[in-house]
Coordinates of C-alpha atoms in Angstrom, one line a residue:
X123 CA 100.2 130.2 -43.7
X124 CA 98.5 126.9 -42.7
X125 CA 98.5 123.9 -45.0
X126 CA 95.2 123.2 -46.7
X127 CA 95.3 119.8 -44.9
X128 CA 95.1 121.6 -41.5
X129 CA 91.8 123.3 -42.3
X130 CA 89.0 122.1 -40.0
X131 CA 86.6 119.7 -41.8
X132 CA 83.9 119.5 -39.1
X133 CA 83.8 117.2 -36.0
X134 CA 86.0 114.7 -37.7
X135 CA 89.0 117.1 -37.4
X136 CA 91.0 118.6 -40.1
X137 CA 90.9 117.8 -43.8
X138 CA 94.1 115.7 -43.3
X139 CA 92.4 113.8 -40.5
X140 CA 89.4 113.1 -42.7
X141 CA 91.5 111.9 -45.6
X142 CA 93.7 109.8 -43.4
X143 CA 90.6 108.1 -41.9
X144 CA 89.5 107.3 -45.4
X145 CA 92.9 105.9 -46.3
X146 CA 92.6 103.6 -43.2
X147 CA 89.1 102.4 -44.1
X148 CA 90.1 101.6 -47.7
X149 CA 93.2 99.8 -46.3
X150 CA 91.0 97.8 -44.0
X151 CA 88.7 96.8 -46.9
X152 CA 91.8 95.7 -48.9
X153 CA 93.1 93.6 -45.9
X154 CA 89.7 92.0 -45.4
X155 CA 89.5 91.2 -49.1
X156 CA 93.0 89.6 -49.1
X157 CA 92.3 87.7 -45.9
X158 CA 95.1 89.6 -44.1
X159 CA 95.0 91.2 -40.7
X160 CA 94.2 94.9 -40.6
X161 CA 97.1 97.1 -39.9
X162 CA 97.3 100.8 -39.0
X163 CA 98.2 103.1 -41.9
X164 CA 100.9 105.5 -40.6
X165 CA 100.1 109.2 -40.5
X166 CA 103.1 110.7 -42.3
X167 CA 104.5 114.0 -41.3
X168 CA 103.8 115.5 -44.7
X169 CA 100.0 115.5 -45.2
X170 CA 100.3 116.0 -49.0
X171 CA 101.5 112.3 -49.0
X172 CA 97.9 111.4 -48.2
X173 CA 96.9 111.5 -51.8
X174 CA 99.7 109.0 -52.6
X175 CA 98.6 106.8 -49.6
X176 CA 95.1 106.8 -51.0
X177 CA 96.2 105.8 -54.4
X178 CA 98.2 102.9 -53.0
X179 CA 95.4 101.5 -50.8
X180 CA 92.9 101.9 -53.6
X181 CA 95.2 100.0 -55.9
X182 CA 95.6 97.3 -53.2
X183 CA 91.8 97.0 -52.9
X184 CA 91.3 96.7 -56.7
X185 CA 94.1 94.1 -56.9
X186 CA 92.4 92.0 -54.2
X187 CA 89.4 91.8 -56.6
X188 CA 86.7 92.0 -53.8
X189 CA 83.0 91.5 -54.5
X190 CA 81.1 94.4 -56.0
X191 CA 79.5 95.4 -52.7
X192 CA 82.9 96.0 -51.2
X193 CA 83.9 98.2 -54.2
X194 CA 80.5 100.1 -53.9
X195 CA 81.2 100.7 -50.2
X196 CA 84.7 102.1 -51.0
X197 CA 83.3 104.3 -53.7
X198 CA 80.5 105.6 -51.5
X199 CA 83.0 106.4 -48.8
X200 CA 85.3 108.3 -51.2
X201 CA 82.3 110.3 -52.5
X202 CA 81.2 111.2 -49.0
X203 CA 84.6 112.4 -48.1
X204 CA 84.8 114.4 -51.4
X205 CA 81.5 116.0 -50.6
X206 CA 82.7 117.0 -47.1
X207 CA 85.8 118.5 -48.5
X208 CA 84.1 120.4 -51.3

């Protein structure tokens, strides 16, 4: 039986691909807000870890205290991915 993360989610690839791309975008927003260079977020072997990665990068973004438009961008991105996965 295939993992729920391996289910296709459209042209973006699998559900795991879609969530990993979201994790990367949120990590990029956090790096920008902290004035740090952007770094690739590793794709772990166990896709269920994607939810933990998302929690970590979201916490990093909030800790950076970016301006409201950055938070709004992140929230819109999360909602768009959520809608695609629903």
